[in-house]
PDB file of C-alpha atoms in Angstrom:
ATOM      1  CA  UNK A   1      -7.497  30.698 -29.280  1.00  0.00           C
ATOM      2  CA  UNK A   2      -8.798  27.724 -30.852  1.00  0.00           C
ATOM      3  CA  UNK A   3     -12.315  28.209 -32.571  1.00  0.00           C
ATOM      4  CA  UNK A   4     -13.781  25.092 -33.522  1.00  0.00           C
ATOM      5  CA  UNK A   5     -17.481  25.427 -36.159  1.00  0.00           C
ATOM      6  CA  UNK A   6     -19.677  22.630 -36.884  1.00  0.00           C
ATOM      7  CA  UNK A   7     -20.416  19.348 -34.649  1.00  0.00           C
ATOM      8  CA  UNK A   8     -17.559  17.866 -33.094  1.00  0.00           C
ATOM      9  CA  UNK A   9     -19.030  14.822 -33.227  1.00  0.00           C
ATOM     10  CA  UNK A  10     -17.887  13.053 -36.266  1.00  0.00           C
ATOM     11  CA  UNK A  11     -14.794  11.249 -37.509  1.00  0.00           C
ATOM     12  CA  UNK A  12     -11.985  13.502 -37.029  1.00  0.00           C
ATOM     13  CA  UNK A  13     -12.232  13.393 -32.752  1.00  0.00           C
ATOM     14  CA  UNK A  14      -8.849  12.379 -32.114  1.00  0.00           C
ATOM     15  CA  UNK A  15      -9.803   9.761 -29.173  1.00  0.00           C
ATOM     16  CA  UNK A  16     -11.922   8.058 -31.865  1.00  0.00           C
ATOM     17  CA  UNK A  17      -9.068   7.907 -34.281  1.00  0.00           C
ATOM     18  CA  UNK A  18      -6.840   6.816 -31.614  1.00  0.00           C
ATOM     19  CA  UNK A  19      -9.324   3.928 -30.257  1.00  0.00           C
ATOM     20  CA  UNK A  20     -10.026   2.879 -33.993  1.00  0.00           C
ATOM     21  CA  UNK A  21      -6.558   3.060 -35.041  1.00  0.00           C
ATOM     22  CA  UNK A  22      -5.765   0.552 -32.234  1.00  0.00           C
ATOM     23  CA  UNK A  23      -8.475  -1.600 -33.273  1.00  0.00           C
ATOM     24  CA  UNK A  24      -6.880  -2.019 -36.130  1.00  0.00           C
ATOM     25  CA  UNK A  25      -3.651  -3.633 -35.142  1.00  0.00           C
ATOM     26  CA  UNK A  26      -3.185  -6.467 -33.229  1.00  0.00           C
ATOM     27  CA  UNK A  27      -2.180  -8.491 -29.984  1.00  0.00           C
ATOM     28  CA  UNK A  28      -0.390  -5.475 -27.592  1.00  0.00           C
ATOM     29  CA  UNK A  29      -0.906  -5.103 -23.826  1.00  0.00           C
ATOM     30  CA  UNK A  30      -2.822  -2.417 -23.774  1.00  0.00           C
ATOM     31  CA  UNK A  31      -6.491  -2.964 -23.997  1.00  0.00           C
ATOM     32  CA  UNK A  32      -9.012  -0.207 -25.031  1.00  0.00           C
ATOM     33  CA  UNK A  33     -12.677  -0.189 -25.507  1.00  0.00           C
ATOM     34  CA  UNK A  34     -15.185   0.750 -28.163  1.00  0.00           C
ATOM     35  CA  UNK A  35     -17.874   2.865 -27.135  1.00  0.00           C
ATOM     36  CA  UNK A  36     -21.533   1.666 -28.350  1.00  0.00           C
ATOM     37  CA  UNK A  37     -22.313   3.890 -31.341  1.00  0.00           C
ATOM     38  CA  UNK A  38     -19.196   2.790 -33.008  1.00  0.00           C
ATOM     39  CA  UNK A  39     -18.865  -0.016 -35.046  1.00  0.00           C
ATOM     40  CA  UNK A  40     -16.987  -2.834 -34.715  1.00  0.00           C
ATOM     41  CA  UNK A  41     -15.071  -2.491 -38.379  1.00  0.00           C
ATOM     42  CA  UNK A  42     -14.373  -6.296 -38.536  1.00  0.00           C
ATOM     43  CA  UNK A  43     -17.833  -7.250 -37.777  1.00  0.00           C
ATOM     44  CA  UNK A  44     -20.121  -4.600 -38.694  1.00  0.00           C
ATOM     45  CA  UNK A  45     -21.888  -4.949 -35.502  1.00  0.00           C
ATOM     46  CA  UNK A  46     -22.324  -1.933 -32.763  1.00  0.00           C
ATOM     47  CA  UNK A  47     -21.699  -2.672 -29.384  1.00  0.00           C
ATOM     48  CA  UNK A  48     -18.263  -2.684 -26.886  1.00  0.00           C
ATOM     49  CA  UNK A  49     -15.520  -4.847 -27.801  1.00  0.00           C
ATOM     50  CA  UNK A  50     -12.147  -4.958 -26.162  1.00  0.00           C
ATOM     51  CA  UNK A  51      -8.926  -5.215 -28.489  1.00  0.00           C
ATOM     52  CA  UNK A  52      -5.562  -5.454 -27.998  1.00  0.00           C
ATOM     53  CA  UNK A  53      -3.246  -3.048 -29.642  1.00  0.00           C
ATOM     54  CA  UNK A  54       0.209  -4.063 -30.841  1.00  0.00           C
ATOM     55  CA  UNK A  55       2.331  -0.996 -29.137  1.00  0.00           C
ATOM     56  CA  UNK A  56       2.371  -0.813 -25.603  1.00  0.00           C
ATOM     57  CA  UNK A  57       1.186   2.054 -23.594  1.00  0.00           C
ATOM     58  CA  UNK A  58       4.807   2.829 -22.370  1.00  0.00           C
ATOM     59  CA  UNK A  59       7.344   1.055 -24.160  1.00  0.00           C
ATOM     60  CA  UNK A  60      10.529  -0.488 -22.697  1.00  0.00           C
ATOM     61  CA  UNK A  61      13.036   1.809 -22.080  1.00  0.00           C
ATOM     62  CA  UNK A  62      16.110   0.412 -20.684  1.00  0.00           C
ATOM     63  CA  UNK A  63      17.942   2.764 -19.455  1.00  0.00           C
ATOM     64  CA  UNK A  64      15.228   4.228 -17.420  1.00  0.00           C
ATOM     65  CA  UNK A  65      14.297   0.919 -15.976  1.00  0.00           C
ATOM     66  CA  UNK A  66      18.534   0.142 -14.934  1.00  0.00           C
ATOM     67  CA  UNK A  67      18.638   3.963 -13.323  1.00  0.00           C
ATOM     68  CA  UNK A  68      15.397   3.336 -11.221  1.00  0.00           C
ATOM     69  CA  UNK A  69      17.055  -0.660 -10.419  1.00  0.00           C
ATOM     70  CA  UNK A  70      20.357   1.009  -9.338  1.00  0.00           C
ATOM     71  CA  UNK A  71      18.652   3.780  -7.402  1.00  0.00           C
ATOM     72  CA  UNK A  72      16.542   0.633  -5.625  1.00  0.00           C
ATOM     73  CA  UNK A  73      19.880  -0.569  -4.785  1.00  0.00           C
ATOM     74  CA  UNK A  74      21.118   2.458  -3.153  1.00  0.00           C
ATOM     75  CA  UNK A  75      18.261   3.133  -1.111  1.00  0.00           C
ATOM     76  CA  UNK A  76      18.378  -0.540   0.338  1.00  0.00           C
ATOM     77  CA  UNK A  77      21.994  -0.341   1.236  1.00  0.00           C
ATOM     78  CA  UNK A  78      21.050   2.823   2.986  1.00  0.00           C
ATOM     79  CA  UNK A  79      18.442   1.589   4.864  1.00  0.00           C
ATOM     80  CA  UNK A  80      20.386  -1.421   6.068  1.00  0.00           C
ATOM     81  CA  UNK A  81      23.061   1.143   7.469  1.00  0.00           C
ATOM     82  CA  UNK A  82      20.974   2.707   8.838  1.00  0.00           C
ATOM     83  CA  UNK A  83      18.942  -0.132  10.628  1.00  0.00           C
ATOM     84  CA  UNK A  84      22.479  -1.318  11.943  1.00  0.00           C
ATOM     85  CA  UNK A  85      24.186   1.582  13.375  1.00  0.00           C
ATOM     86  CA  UNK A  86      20.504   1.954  14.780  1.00  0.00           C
ATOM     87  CA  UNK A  87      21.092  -1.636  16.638  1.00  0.00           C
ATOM     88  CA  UNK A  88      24.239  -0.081  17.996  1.00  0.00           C
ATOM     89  CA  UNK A  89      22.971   2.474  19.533  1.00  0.00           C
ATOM     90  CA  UNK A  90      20.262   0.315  21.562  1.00  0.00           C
ATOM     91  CA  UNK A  91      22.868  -1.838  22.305  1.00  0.00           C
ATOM     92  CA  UNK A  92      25.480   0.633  24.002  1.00  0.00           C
ATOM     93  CA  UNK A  93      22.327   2.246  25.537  1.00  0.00           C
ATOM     94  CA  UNK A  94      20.984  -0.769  26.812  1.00  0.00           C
ATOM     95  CA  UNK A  95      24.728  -1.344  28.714  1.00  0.00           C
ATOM     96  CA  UNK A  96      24.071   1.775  30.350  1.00  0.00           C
ATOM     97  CA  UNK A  97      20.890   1.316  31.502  1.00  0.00           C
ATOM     98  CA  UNK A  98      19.407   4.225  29.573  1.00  0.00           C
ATOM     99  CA  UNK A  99      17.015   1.884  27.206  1.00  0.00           C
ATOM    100  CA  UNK A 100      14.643  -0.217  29.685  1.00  0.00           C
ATOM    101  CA  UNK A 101      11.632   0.328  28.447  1.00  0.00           C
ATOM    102  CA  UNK A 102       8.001   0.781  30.104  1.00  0.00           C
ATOM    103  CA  UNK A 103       7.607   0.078  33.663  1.00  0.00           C
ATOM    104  CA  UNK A 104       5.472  -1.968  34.988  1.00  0.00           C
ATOM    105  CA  UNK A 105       2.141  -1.457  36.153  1.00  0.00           C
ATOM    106  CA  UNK A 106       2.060  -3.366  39.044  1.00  0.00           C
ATOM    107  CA  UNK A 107       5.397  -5.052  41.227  1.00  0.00           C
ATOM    108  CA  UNK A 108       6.077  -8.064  41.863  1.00  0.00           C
ATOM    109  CA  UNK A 109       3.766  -8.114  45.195  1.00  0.00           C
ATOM    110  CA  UNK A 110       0.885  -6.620  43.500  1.00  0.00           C
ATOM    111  CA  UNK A 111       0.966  -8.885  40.441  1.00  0.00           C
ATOM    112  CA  UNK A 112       0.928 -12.137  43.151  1.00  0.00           C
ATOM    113  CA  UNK A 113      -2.269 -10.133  44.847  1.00  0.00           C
ATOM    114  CA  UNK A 114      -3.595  -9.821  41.658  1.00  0.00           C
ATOM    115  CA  UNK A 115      -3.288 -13.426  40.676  1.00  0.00           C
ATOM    116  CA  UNK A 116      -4.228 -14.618  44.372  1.00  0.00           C
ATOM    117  CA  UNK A 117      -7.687 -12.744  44.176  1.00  0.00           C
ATOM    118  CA  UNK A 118      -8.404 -13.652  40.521  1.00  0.00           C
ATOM    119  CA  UNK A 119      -7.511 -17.542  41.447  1.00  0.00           C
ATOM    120  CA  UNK A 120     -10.238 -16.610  44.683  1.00  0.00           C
ATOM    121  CA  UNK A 121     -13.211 -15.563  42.034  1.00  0.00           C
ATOM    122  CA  UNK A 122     -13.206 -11.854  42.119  1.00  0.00           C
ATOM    123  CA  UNK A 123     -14.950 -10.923  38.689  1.00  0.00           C
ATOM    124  CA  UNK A 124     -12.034  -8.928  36.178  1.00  0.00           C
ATOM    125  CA  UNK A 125     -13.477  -6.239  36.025  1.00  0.00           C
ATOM    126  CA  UNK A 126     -13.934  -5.320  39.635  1.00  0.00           C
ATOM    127  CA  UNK A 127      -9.792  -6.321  39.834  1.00  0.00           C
ATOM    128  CA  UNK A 128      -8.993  -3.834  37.591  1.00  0.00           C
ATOM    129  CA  UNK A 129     -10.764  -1.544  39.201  1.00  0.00           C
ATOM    130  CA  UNK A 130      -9.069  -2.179  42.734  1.00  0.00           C
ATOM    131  CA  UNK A 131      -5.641  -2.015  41.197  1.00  0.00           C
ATOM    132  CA  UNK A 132      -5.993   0.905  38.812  1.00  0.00           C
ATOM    133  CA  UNK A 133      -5.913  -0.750  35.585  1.00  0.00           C
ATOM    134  CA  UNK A 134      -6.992  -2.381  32.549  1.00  0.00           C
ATOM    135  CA  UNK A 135      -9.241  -5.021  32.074  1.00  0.00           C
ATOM    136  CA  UNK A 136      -6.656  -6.036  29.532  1.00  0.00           C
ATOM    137  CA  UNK A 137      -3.857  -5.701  31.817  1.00  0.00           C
ATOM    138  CA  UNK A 138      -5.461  -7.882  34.079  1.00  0.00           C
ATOM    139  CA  UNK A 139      -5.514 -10.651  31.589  1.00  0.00           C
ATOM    140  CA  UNK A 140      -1.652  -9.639  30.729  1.00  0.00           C
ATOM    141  CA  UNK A 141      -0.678 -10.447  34.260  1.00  0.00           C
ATOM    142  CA  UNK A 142      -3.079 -13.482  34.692  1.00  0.00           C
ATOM    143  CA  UNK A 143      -1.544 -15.054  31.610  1.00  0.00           C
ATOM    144  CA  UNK A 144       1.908 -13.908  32.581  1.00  0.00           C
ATOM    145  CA  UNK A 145       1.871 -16.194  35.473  1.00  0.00           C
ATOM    146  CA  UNK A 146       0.863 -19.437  33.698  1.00  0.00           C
TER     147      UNK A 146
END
């Protein structure tokens, strides 16, 4: 167990020696700010000011960076197998009439009823109503037949 005496407020806090230390060097990525009861060393002045470091937070590493490119790689030519044998298989479904999709809500006849009563006045809402449906729907089939 770590026993620590005294104020732990002066010098020796290591996220103060770490923010001054960066202070110190000079034009990194990384920015890091000053709290207010420090002092600015340059200056002399309290107050927040924002530095740049000269070491990056994480530097380069290259082999890392190839390993995670390659593995991108991979995963995309996997995904494009997949999407294509995924074609094929709508495809040869589709020639035997397993993959149609959603019926209709209304036939043929009931779509021209539809379209004959909305072209006669009848508000939308009481259509869809009368026909079991949507108010959307309605508009689906009344823009369908334009």
């Amino acid at each position: 167990m770590i026993r620590r005496t005294g104020s732990w407020r002066g010098s020796r806090r290591p996220t103060k020696q770490k923010r001054l230390a960066c202070v110190l060097r000079r034009g990194s990525t990384r920015d890091t700010r000053i709290p207010r009861r420090h002092t600015h060393p340059a200056a002399g002045r309290p107050g927040p000011v924002t530095h740049k470091c000269t070491r990056a937070a994480h530097p380069f590493r290259p082999r890392r960076s190839t390993l995670v490119n390659v593995m991108g790689a991979f995963a995309e030519f996997e995904r494009s197998l997949i999407r294509e044998r995924q074609r094929e298989g709508i495809a040869l479904a589709k020639t035997r009439g397993l993959y149609r999709g959603r019926t209709p809500s209304l036939d043929t006849a009931r779509a021209a009823e539809l379209r004959e009563k909305a072209a006669a006045g009848v508000p939308k809402s009481v259509l869809a109503r009368q026909f079991g449906i949507s108010r959307e729907t309605v508009y689906v089939y009344l823009g369908a037949g334009d």
